XYZ file of C-alpha atoms in Angstrom:
728
model
C 117.946 246.878 148.128
C 119.097 249.787 145.966
C 122.332 251.210 147.179
C 122.184 251.139 150.870
C 118.452 251.521 150.974
C 115.822 248.941 150.978
C 112.152 248.773 150.607
C 110.503 247.938 153.855
C 106.913 247.252 154.291
C 106.790 249.415 157.256
C 108.490 252.419 155.444
C 105.552 253.335 153.340
C 107.074 252.394 150.068
C 108.611 255.880 149.140
C 111.849 257.701 149.736
C 110.284 260.006 152.097
C 110.158 258.331 155.334
C 112.558 255.739 154.149
C 114.956 254.188 156.520
C 118.651 253.569 156.230
C 119.787 250.164 156.973
C 123.019 249.792 158.855
C 123.982 246.262 158.926
C 126.346 245.067 161.557
C 127.271 241.973 163.307
C 127.347 241.628 166.951
C 127.917 238.869 169.305
C 124.759 237.606 170.727
C 126.499 236.284 173.751
C 130.033 236.419 174.937
C 130.055 233.273 176.932
C 130.461 229.810 175.585
C 127.133 228.783 176.909
C 125.415 231.816 175.338
C 127.276 232.009 172.052
C 127.323 228.377 170.896
C 127.659 224.735 171.587
C 130.462 222.272 171.556
C 129.948 219.665 168.789
C 132.372 216.893 168.084
C 134.979 218.506 170.309
C 134.830 221.794 168.403
C 133.361 225.077 169.525
C 130.886 226.740 167.196
C 129.682 230.317 167.804
C 126.197 231.505 167.040
C 125.753 234.975 165.566
C 122.990 236.885 163.944
C 122.951 240.228 162.181
C 121.592 243.293 163.832
C 119.821 245.868 161.657
C 119.519 249.433 162.816
C 116.735 251.383 161.248
C 117.475 255.142 161.052
C 115.159 257.759 159.660
C 116.410 259.497 156.435
C 115.584 262.938 155.574
C 114.692 264.051 152.049
C 117.802 264.864 149.933
C 120.125 263.001 152.175
C 119.657 259.576 150.676
C 122.078 259.904 147.725
C 124.865 261.269 149.800
C 124.364 258.753 152.461
C 124.299 256.031 149.955
C 127.505 257.270 148.373
C 129.189 257.485 151.682
C 127.957 254.128 152.759
C 129.007 252.644 149.441
C 132.489 253.983 149.757
C 132.644 252.933 153.322
C 131.426 249.457 152.364
C 133.206 248.896 149.031
C 136.604 249.713 150.319
C 136.438 247.224 153.104
C 134.977 244.728 150.650
C 137.843 245.217 148.281
C 140.247 245.070 151.159
C 138.422 242.080 152.480
C 138.557 240.375 149.071
C 142.252 240.966 148.947
C 142.503 239.652 152.425
C 140.291 236.750 151.485
C 142.582 235.931 148.605
C 145.464 236.073 150.970
C 143.426 234.108 153.426
C 142.743 231.482 150.815
C 146.430 231.324 150.155
C 147.305 230.882 153.750
C 144.185 228.903 154.556
C 146.071 225.676 154.877
C 148.535 227.354 157.191
C 145.735 228.947 159.166
C 143.999 225.561 159.364
C 147.156 224.023 160.641
C 147.866 226.849 163.107
C 144.232 227.358 164.067
C 142.384 224.143 163.725
C 139.366 225.456 165.536
C 137.502 226.924 162.614
C 134.694 228.172 164.768
C 137.035 230.336 166.795
C 138.667 231.602 163.634
C 135.304 232.432 162.195
C 134.316 234.241 165.342
C 137.401 236.445 165.062
C 136.363 237.540 161.648
C 132.818 237.963 162.692
C 133.961 240.300 165.388
C 135.072 242.643 162.683
C 132.595 245.414 162.412
C 130.442 246.055 159.464
C 129.925 244.377 156.167
C 133.625 243.643 155.770
C 133.568 241.509 158.840
C 130.581 239.662 157.469
C 132.269 239.106 154.149
C 135.449 238.022 155.806
C 133.509 235.600 157.921
C 131.746 234.297 154.837
C 134.972 234.020 152.922
C 136.715 232.322 155.787
C 133.736 229.982 156.213
C 133.763 229.285 152.525
C 137.463 228.671 152.659
C 137.011 226.404 155.604
C 134.176 224.602 153.827
C 136.288 224.370 150.741
C 139.124 223.087 152.839
C 136.945 220.581 154.532
C 135.300 219.661 151.236
C 138.712 219.357 149.677
C 139.825 217.145 152.513
C 136.711 215.043 152.121
C 137.134 214.943 148.364
C 140.805 214.112 148.738
C 139.916 211.419 151.209
C 137.261 210.038 148.867
C 139.625 210.315 145.941
C 142.251 208.477 147.951
C 139.727 205.829 148.810
C 138.612 205.709 145.190
C 142.225 205.438 144.111
C 142.793 202.666 146.632
C 139.635 200.965 145.454
C 140.743 201.449 141.863
C 144.123 200.004 142.739
C 142.403 197.050 144.406
C 140.124 196.668 141.415
C 143.090 196.904 139.088
C 144.929 194.325 141.130
C 141.844 192.106 141.184
C 141.428 192.703 137.468
C 145.023 191.717 136.894
C 144.549 188.623 139.029
C 141.352 187.749 137.199
C 143.011 188.465 133.885
C 145.926 186.249 134.854
C 143.586 183.509 136.028
C 141.489 183.839 132.889
C 144.603 183.821 130.739
C 145.900 180.795 132.613
C 142.550 179.048 132.281
C 142.371 180.006 128.618
C 145.866 178.601 128.155
C 144.830 175.403 129.881
C 141.684 175.263 127.775
C 143.746 175.785 124.629
C 146.091 173.054 125.810
C 143.145 170.800 126.570
C 141.663 171.653 123.192
C 144.939 170.786 121.460
C 145.086 167.517 123.388
C 141.451 166.790 122.562
C 141.934 167.601 118.901
C 145.117 165.552 118.762
C 143.335 162.687 120.486
C 140.252 163.101 118.331
C 142.156 163.324 115.062
C 144.392 160.358 115.820
C 141.624 158.215 117.264
C 140.507 155.286 115.148
C 137.022 155.784 116.558
C 134.625 158.298 115.094
C 134.204 161.326 117.394
C 131.302 163.678 116.666
C 130.426 166.847 118.622
C 127.008 168.491 118.248
C 125.895 171.877 119.606
C 122.819 172.584 121.722
C 120.681 172.592 118.565
C 121.829 169.129 117.626
C 123.994 170.326 114.719
C 127.399 168.805 114.066
C 130.267 171.154 114.942
C 133.136 168.651 114.985
C 133.772 165.620 112.779
C 137.116 163.857 113.191
C 139.186 161.838 110.750
C 137.957 158.573 112.214
C 134.398 159.595 111.341
C 135.511 160.426 107.803
C 137.106 157.015 107.384
C 134.183 155.169 108.961
C 131.266 156.885 107.253
C 132.899 158.268 104.098
C 131.735 161.879 104.620
C 134.265 164.727 104.710
C 134.001 167.193 107.561
C 132.695 170.030 105.391
C 129.906 167.786 104.090
C 128.334 167.199 107.491
C 128.962 170.349 109.527
C 125.734 171.996 110.744
C 123.753 168.855 109.905
C 121.948 166.563 112.311
C 123.776 163.250 112.866
C 120.739 161.004 112.570
C 119.777 162.517 109.213
C 122.914 161.129 107.576
C 123.858 158.138 109.726
C 120.586 156.412 110.633
C 119.372 153.661 108.262
C 116.148 154.581 106.416
C 114.015 152.067 108.278
C 114.774 153.617 111.687
C 115.403 157.219 110.636
C 112.012 158.526 111.825
C 112.388 156.848 115.194
C 115.923 158.206 115.511
C 114.682 161.707 114.598
C 112.046 161.644 117.336
C 114.476 160.298 119.904
C 117.076 162.920 118.966
C 114.520 165.734 119.195
C 113.527 164.566 122.681
C 117.187 164.394 123.611
C 117.784 167.968 122.456
C 114.797 169.206 124.512
C 115.507 167.358 127.736
C 119.117 166.233 127.473
C 118.108 162.706 128.303
C 117.826 159.558 126.245
C 118.511 155.825 126.180
C 121.992 156.355 124.727
C 123.243 158.924 127.254
C 125.844 157.514 129.611
C 125.599 154.035 128.140
C 127.238 151.977 125.408
C 124.848 150.567 122.832
C 125.283 148.538 119.674
C 123.496 150.030 116.666
C 123.570 149.901 112.902
C 124.821 152.974 111.011
C 124.688 153.811 107.319
C 127.757 155.010 105.411
C 127.896 157.402 102.484
C 127.881 154.573 99.953
C 124.771 153.038 101.544
C 126.522 150.233 103.367
C 125.217 149.387 106.816
C 127.863 148.688 109.440
C 127.506 147.574 113.051
C 128.786 150.226 115.472
C 129.137 150.768 119.191
C 127.883 154.197 120.328
C 128.658 156.075 123.545
C 127.073 159.529 124.069
C 128.038 162.058 126.764
C 126.638 165.490 127.628
C 128.747 168.598 128.236
C 126.712 171.244 130.160
C 126.993 174.854 128.943
C 124.857 176.947 131.238
C 121.277 175.995 130.654
C 122.170 174.237 127.405
C 124.662 171.526 126.587
C 126.782 170.004 123.862
C 126.830 166.361 122.876
C 129.900 164.202 122.271
C 129.367 160.873 120.526
C 132.111 158.255 120.250
C 131.309 155.667 117.589
C 133.386 152.534 117.097
C 133.275 150.227 114.102
C 132.680 146.717 115.458
C 132.504 144.903 112.119
C 135.663 142.939 112.844
C 134.459 142.197 116.347
C 131.140 141.017 114.976
C 132.991 138.791 112.545
C 135.104 137.492 115.395
C 131.996 137.048 117.515
C 130.370 135.230 114.621
C 133.467 133.086 114.266
C 133.488 132.463 118.003
C 129.772 131.680 117.951
C 130.320 129.396 114.984
C 133.203 127.794 116.822
C 131.048 127.435 119.914
C 128.256 126.002 117.789
C 130.756 123.664 116.179
C 132.040 122.680 119.599
C 128.504 122.138 120.781
C 127.811 120.142 117.654
C 131.015 118.249 118.263
C 129.970 117.717 121.842
C 126.643 116.381 120.664
C 128.453 114.302 118.083
C 130.799 112.980 120.731
C 127.834 112.328 122.970
C 126.106 110.517 120.143
C 129.344 108.703 119.376
C 129.690 107.763 123.006
C 126.108 106.572 123.078
C 126.686 104.757 119.815
C 129.865 103.240 121.220
C 128.001 102.121 124.310
C 125.237 100.748 122.115
C 127.847 99.101 119.890
C 129.511 97.520 122.894
C 126.151 96.273 124.053
C 125.347 95.086 120.544
C 128.718 93.390 120.256
C 128.203 91.757 123.611
C 124.843 90.512 122.418
C 126.194 89.433 119.052
C 129.158 87.678 120.618
C 126.705 85.611 122.563
C 124.841 85.086 119.311
C 128.066 84.269 117.456
C 128.988 81.809 120.174
C 125.609 80.223 119.660
C 126.061 80.280 115.910
C 129.493 78.691 116.226
C 128.393 76.088 118.737
C 125.405 74.989 116.665
C 127.290 73.942 113.489
C 130.253 72.688 115.494
C 127.972 70.469 117.544
C 126.361 69.255 114.340
C 129.732 68.635 112.695
C 131.028 66.704 115.707
C 127.834 64.679 115.925
C 127.812 63.938 112.213
C 131.468 62.951 112.357
C 130.716 60.518 115.173
C 127.849 59.014 113.223
C 129.945 58.929 110.054
C 132.599 56.907 111.827
C 129.916 54.381 112.802
C 127.908 54.410 109.561
C 127.672 51.085 107.729
C 125.882 52.247 104.583
C 127.610 54.393 101.999
C 124.542 56.563 101.321
C 124.094 57.344 105.019
C 127.769 58.282 105.264
C 127.402 60.536 102.221
C 124.478 62.411 103.779
C 126.381 62.857 107.031
C 129.371 64.192 105.122
C 127.162 66.666 103.244
C 125.724 67.901 106.557
C 129.220 68.407 107.926
C 130.157 70.407 104.830
C 127.027 72.561 105.011
C 127.703 73.495 108.638
C 131.343 74.113 107.855
C 130.385 76.514 105.064
C 128.086 78.321 107.478
C 130.999 78.759 109.895
C 133.206 79.916 107.073
C 130.688 82.535 105.972
C 130.392 83.778 109.551
C 134.151 84.160 109.833
C 134.312 85.917 106.464
C 131.682 88.417 107.583
C 133.599 89.121 110.782
C 136.788 89.657 108.818
C 135.040 91.947 106.335
C 133.659 94.084 109.163
C 137.121 94.359 110.694
C 138.607 95.297 107.320
C 135.916 97.885 106.681
C 136.501 99.483 110.088
C 140.233 99.597 109.367
C 139.720 100.839 105.806
C 141.599 97.877 104.365
C 139.029 96.508 101.920
C 140.553 96.603 98.451
C 138.449 97.249 95.372
C 139.758 95.951 92.047
C 137.858 97.450 89.141
C 137.425 95.420 85.993
C 134.833 94.044 83.601
C 131.705 92.885 85.403
C 129.335 90.895 83.159
C 125.867 91.701 84.471
C 124.068 88.519 83.363
C 126.804 86.252 84.744
C 126.650 87.897 88.179
C 122.861 87.573 88.315
C 123.065 83.980 87.078
C 125.654 83.052 89.725
C 123.457 84.440 92.496
C 120.346 82.654 91.248
C 122.243 79.379 90.835
C 123.695 79.599 94.329
C 120.359 80.070 96.109
C 118.033 78.164 93.800
C 118.330 74.933 95.739
C 117.771 76.580 99.123
C 114.730 78.451 97.809
C 113.370 75.239 96.367
C 113.796 73.493 99.727
C 111.803 76.264 101.494
C 109.068 76.129 98.892
C 109.562 79.723 97.688
C 110.104 80.903 94.129
C 113.421 82.543 93.178
C 113.033 84.680 90.066
C 115.019 87.203 88.069
C 113.753 89.765 85.593
C 115.177 92.599 83.523
C 112.885 95.596 83.311
C 114.931 97.658 80.816
C 117.801 97.019 78.420
C 121.023 96.609 80.377
C 124.669 96.884 79.332
C 126.443 93.622 78.678
C 129.113 94.629 81.179
C 130.047 97.487 83.464
C 133.292 98.545 85.122
C 133.235 97.392 88.737
C 134.654 94.784 91.122
C 132.814 91.637 90.111
C 133.672 89.761 93.327
C 132.347 92.562 95.539
C 129.192 93.025 93.454
C 128.537 89.307 93.696
C 129.184 89.392 97.469
C 126.636 92.187 98.014
C 123.983 90.412 95.943
C 124.741 87.143 97.755
C 124.107 88.812 101.109
C 120.874 90.459 99.943
C 119.427 87.302 98.376
C 120.566 85.194 101.329
C 118.657 87.453 103.737
C 115.614 87.546 101.448
C 115.451 83.743 101.285
C 116.075 83.452 105.022
C 113.307 85.882 106.072
C 110.681 84.767 103.517
C 108.660 81.851 104.846
C 106.473 81.726 101.731
C 105.987 83.550 98.474
C 108.866 84.611 96.282
C 112.190 86.383 96.027
C 112.831 88.394 92.860
C 116.023 89.974 91.500
C 114.897 92.894 89.302
C 117.545 94.647 87.201
C 117.132 97.882 85.252
C 119.000 100.970 84.034
C 118.178 104.594 84.758
C 119.589 107.435 82.685
C 120.042 111.089 83.520
C 118.256 111.245 86.873
C 119.389 113.468 89.737
C 122.157 111.025 90.652
C 123.277 110.254 87.095
C 122.996 107.063 85.060
C 123.079 103.903 87.116
C 122.393 100.177 87.151
C 119.846 99.129 89.787
C 119.559 95.703 91.385
C 116.349 95.336 93.416
C 116.006 92.286 95.664
C 112.281 92.019 96.416
C 110.818 89.536 98.871
C 107.389 88.768 100.326
C 108.770 88.026 103.774
C 108.169 89.269 107.289
C 109.151 92.884 106.578
C 110.950 95.381 108.812
C 109.611 97.990 111.196
C 110.264 101.610 110.025
C 112.349 102.520 113.075
C 114.651 99.558 112.419
C 115.335 100.223 108.721
C 118.490 102.269 109.290
C 119.616 100.309 112.302
C 119.872 97.055 110.345
C 122.820 98.499 108.393
C 124.867 98.914 111.581
C 127.314 96.157 112.477
C 125.980 93.543 114.887
C 122.438 94.940 114.579
C 119.243 93.115 113.665
C 115.646 94.303 113.497
C 115.033 92.812 116.951
C 116.433 90.149 119.228
C 113.653 87.694 118.368
C 114.643 87.795 114.707
C 118.117 86.463 115.444
C 116.756 83.817 117.756
C 114.204 82.621 115.185
C 116.021 82.999 111.879
C 119.665 82.996 112.955
C 122.410 85.279 111.668
C 124.708 87.794 113.306
C 123.664 91.096 111.753
C 126.935 91.515 109.848
C 125.918 90.899 106.242
C 124.031 94.157 105.608
C 126.685 96.272 107.329
C 129.378 94.744 105.111
C 127.159 95.118 102.027
C 126.577 98.843 102.588
C 130.314 99.450 103.085
C 131.067 97.562 99.871
C 128.384 99.472 97.941
C 129.911 102.772 99.036
C 133.398 101.599 98.064
C 132.030 100.685 94.628
C 130.766 104.264 94.236
C 127.143 103.312 94.765
C 124.696 102.999 97.602
C 122.509 100.445 99.325
C 119.021 101.406 100.484
C 115.903 99.644 101.677
C 112.212 100.116 102.281
C 109.762 97.718 103.820
C 106.224 97.133 105.021
C 105.897 94.884 108.054
C 104.114 91.642 107.208
C 104.254 92.219 103.435
C 107.919 92.162 102.528
C 110.998 94.265 101.853
C 112.976 95.682 98.950
C 116.738 96.213 99.026
C 118.292 98.240 96.211
C 121.929 98.176 95.120
C 122.708 101.190 92.947
C 125.930 101.113 90.908
C 127.136 103.957 88.673
C 127.343 103.122 84.968
C 130.263 105.409 84.272
C 131.556 105.630 80.713
C 130.325 102.649 78.714
C 131.804 103.545 75.364
C 130.776 101.009 72.722
C 129.494 98.409 75.201
C 126.374 96.782 73.703
C 123.060 96.733 75.524
C 120.983 93.602 75.919
C 117.210 93.708 75.720
C 115.269 92.218 78.658
C 114.606 89.032 76.686
C 118.258 88.684 75.679
C 119.421 89.232 79.240
C 117.021 86.656 80.675
C 118.072 84.174 78.000
C 121.715 84.681 79.002
C 120.851 83.951 82.619
C 118.945 80.835 81.612
C 121.936 79.698 79.583
C 124.076 80.210 82.645
C 121.741 78.203 84.836
C 120.778 75.406 82.441
C 119.857 72.401 84.515
C 121.394 73.608 87.770
C 118.449 75.701 88.939
C 116.804 73.945 91.848
C 119.267 70.986 91.866
C 121.332 70.374 95.016
C 125.078 70.482 94.713
C 125.385 66.910 95.932
C 123.705 65.663 92.761
C 126.217 67.243 90.404
C 128.190 64.780 88.432
C 131.747 64.005 89.345
C 134.527 62.886 87.038
C 137.550 60.765 87.735
C 141.179 61.815 88.198
C 142.454 64.491 85.812
C 145.944 65.370 87.065
C 148.967 63.100 86.949
C 151.610 65.497 88.208
C 153.812 65.293 91.280
C 152.937 67.630 94.178
C 154.837 68.454 97.379
C 152.469 69.497 100.187
C 154.192 71.494 102.975
C 151.797 71.816 105.956
C 152.442 71.668 109.701
C 148.829 70.719 110.619
C 148.313 66.988 110.345
C 144.559 67.312 109.769
C 145.051 69.812 106.956
C 147.719 67.564 105.416
C 145.277 64.656 105.405
C 142.440 66.717 103.861
C 144.547 68.328 101.115
C 146.331 65.059 100.384
C 142.933 63.402 99.957
C 141.806 66.152 97.563
C 145.012 65.970 95.518
C 144.853 62.219 95.165
C 141.215 62.414 94.050
C 142.396 64.787 91.347
C 144.980 62.173 90.302
C 148.111 63.794 91.701
C 151.072 62.001 93.280
C 151.546 63.582 96.710
C 154.529 63.891 99.054
C 154.309 65.942 102.249
C 156.568 67.796 104.686
C 155.829 69.326 108.091
C 158.102 72.410 107.920
C 160.220 74.512 105.605
C 163.536 72.776 106.312
C 162.154 69.373 105.390
C 160.519 70.843 102.288
C 163.773 72.389 101.019
C 165.599 69.123 101.566
C 162.935 67.093 99.724
C 163.003 69.548 96.791
C 166.797 69.206 96.533
C 166.596 65.410 96.664
C 163.905 65.331 93.973
C 165.958 67.643 91.786
C 169.046 65.461 92.311
C 167.083 62.301 91.442
C 165.785 63.893 88.249
C 162.186 63.682 89.419
C 161.316 67.273 90.384
C 157.947 68.264 91.824
C 155.562 69.843 89.344
C 153.949 72.041 92.058
C 154.886 72.895 95.650
C 151.979 73.816 97.954
C 153.660 75.853 100.746
C 151.963 76.789 104.024
C 153.056 80.239 105.180
C 153.120 79.796 108.964
C 155.156 76.827 110.175
C 157.657 76.134 112.949
C 161.427 76.177 112.365
C 161.268 77.694 108.864
C 158.103 79.437 107.628
C 156.800 79.301 104.087
C 158.076 82.708 102.936
C 161.598 81.980 104.160
C 161.606 78.495 102.596
C 160.411 79.979 99.290
C 163.207 82.562 99.331
C 165.743 79.796 99.989
C 164.475 77.719 97.063
C 164.351 80.695 94.703
C 167.856 81.679 95.730
C 169.021 78.162 94.778
C 167.556 78.523 91.309
C 164.314 76.597 91.742
C 161.914 77.782 89.025
C 158.940 75.440 89.210
C 155.590 76.753 90.616
C 155.197 77.398 94.349
C 151.647 78.132 95.556
C 151.180 79.628 99.051
C 148.590 78.241 101.479
C 147.359 80.635 104.198
C 144.444 81.197 106.527
C 144.924 84.985 106.267
C 142.548 86.963 104.080
C 144.569 90.149 104.454
C 145.889 91.438 101.143
C 149.147 92.432 102.834
C 149.836 88.811 103.780
C 149.082 87.700 100.240
C 151.425 90.353 98.867
C 154.157 89.222 101.254
C 153.912 85.670 99.902
C 154.032 86.841 96.305
C 157.031 89.069 97.041
C 158.820 86.085 98.583
C 158.606 84.254 95.235
C 155.281 82.385 95.292
C 153.347 82.167 92.043
C 149.897 82.257 93.639
C 147.944 82.166 96.920
C 145.161 79.839 98.085
C 143.121 80.787 101.173
C 142.102 78.152 103.686
C 139.842 76.245 103.870
C 140.856 75.010 100.450
C 137.995 73.974 98.198
C 138.421 71.281 95.617
C 137.532 73.524 92.676
C 139.993 76.191 93.771
C 142.739 73.602 94.110
C 141.962 72.196 90.669
C 142.068 75.682 89.104
C 145.463 76.314 90.703
C 146.865 73.048 89.372
C 145.474 73.811 85.932
C 147.031 77.244 85.979
C 150.473 76.525 87.427
C 151.311 72.836 87.060
C 153.313 71.183 84.334
C 151.693 67.759 83.889
C 153.899 64.770 83.372
C 151.188 63.012 81.448
C 148.155 64.174 79.490
C 147.101 67.687 80.459
C 143.346 67.847 80.945
C 141.363 70.414 79.031
C 139.720 73.319 80.848
C 136.307 71.850 80.152
C 137.282 68.500 81.666
C 138.760 70.255 84.693
C 135.583 72.266 85.173
C 133.461 69.167 85.036
C 135.824 67.482 87.494
C 135.610 70.197 90.129
C 131.855 70.296 89.834
């Protein structure tokens, strides 16, 4: 359109014959049904422009256009002004005239282009108003949503801050706990690298925190021998989050910085972090617990060992009781046999008419009595050994004299059995050693006695030799070798137990109580040596007494020939001769003796012995009578040269009587007589004032030695050689 003209296809395309367009608006319908519809409770009018086509003559177009332009522009300007005013009062119009369709229709009713523009402007204003309302509504909703979001954000921020505060608090608690814990606490990330290493871990493993951060735990803590296995297990754990240590407590061995391996207790937990996780390991040093466990296990083992020992001791006690029961029956038999013989011989002796027959009966009585005495001595020695009361008195022990005494004692018995008793020296031996000569002799007596007893034929040999610098040091060895019945291997150790023999048949056939070897081993141990044995059944046995040599100093050694010559000198003519054939001498003591003894039989025996020695004997039955007789003898000027005082008597015992006499100034010898072998009893007698002690039964030679030692003879004092010949 140019001006108020337009090109129309039906106008021919030139100004001639052009048409003038007169736009106007008109109501299509005036009724509600014709003009529009009611939508949403509002009425909307329908309108459409009407175009009038008027023919224009040539030359009239410019004027018409100018006129139309003026006619149109003015209303437009006016309409624009009105529109501006309308925009200003649009809100008021909307409030006063809410039906925008009706308002629009009013403006549309205006004629011409101004009405159209006004309608457009009003429509635009209404649209703007409605858009503004919609935008305001949306903005209000957006603001409300923003306020809700802000509130939610604040709530979330508060919750996050609160949770962060709690986490920081928990972290402080964890760090405080971790740093003060005596256990090692190690945290590793999802790659298996250490991110936390507490003070306990530093103290346990020796690594500072900065030395191990970002390292794998197994690479520094696993011992070399299991490091590869630990690496594979840890890699599998990092991939899958599972492993044998997760959720359990295991005992492992860890390696410290200085290379020391320590036992530890490990507990591993997982902390999920999304699809990955962190690992917390708590490691406890259990070295002290292991030591305690070892101590407990050792204690348990000791208790078990003690239990076994007690069980063995109980079994041994039961066996000992059984053995003692058996040996008591055997002892009863052993006691009854010589007692029956002694009683029978005594009966025959009382009826004997020939002196030689009486002498043989008397010798048989003495032999059985000595057997009983030896049995009692063995029983006493066992009791002393069990009570630890055997006394050892170290002194000079002349080797050749001890061997000679043993050979002389058993030579006659060996000769009677038809076996050979020999002694030999295989190496040079010292002339003497430091030991208890009585105990050494007792051990050898027991060994040779058993060898002779259990050897029906062949020989018994005492072999003596020295060994120097072996594993047990220098020693003197006495080997008692026999060709007897031998001992079974399982019985070799048992024969050294009290009341034990190789078997029951042995005791029944050969006699004995099984006490001699037990006493001998105890004595050998008390002497610092040992007693051992080996045997072959049917061929014989060897028993060895080993005595330590100790410090010999300048003690001379005797060659084997010199030693055997010394033994031969000791034996002389006694080897193989019975004691009954030894020569006897006449009386050799002329002193006055007071015998104080409450037993009438013992008084008769000792009185007989004293008178055979040439002594003048008076006797008393108790201590009171003895004190009175001593006073009377002193008053008469004929004091007793020796008082033989029994220790246990009625009215006044021997110790009390001795104290009374010593308190009255009696100075002559008093010799105690006692059946006790206990050293304490002997010491009690000596403390009471006795000069010596004789143990019952009293042998003639012992009595003679005591008289020689203590008595003051009123006549000629016999020489020691004469006394020795007399007691023989």
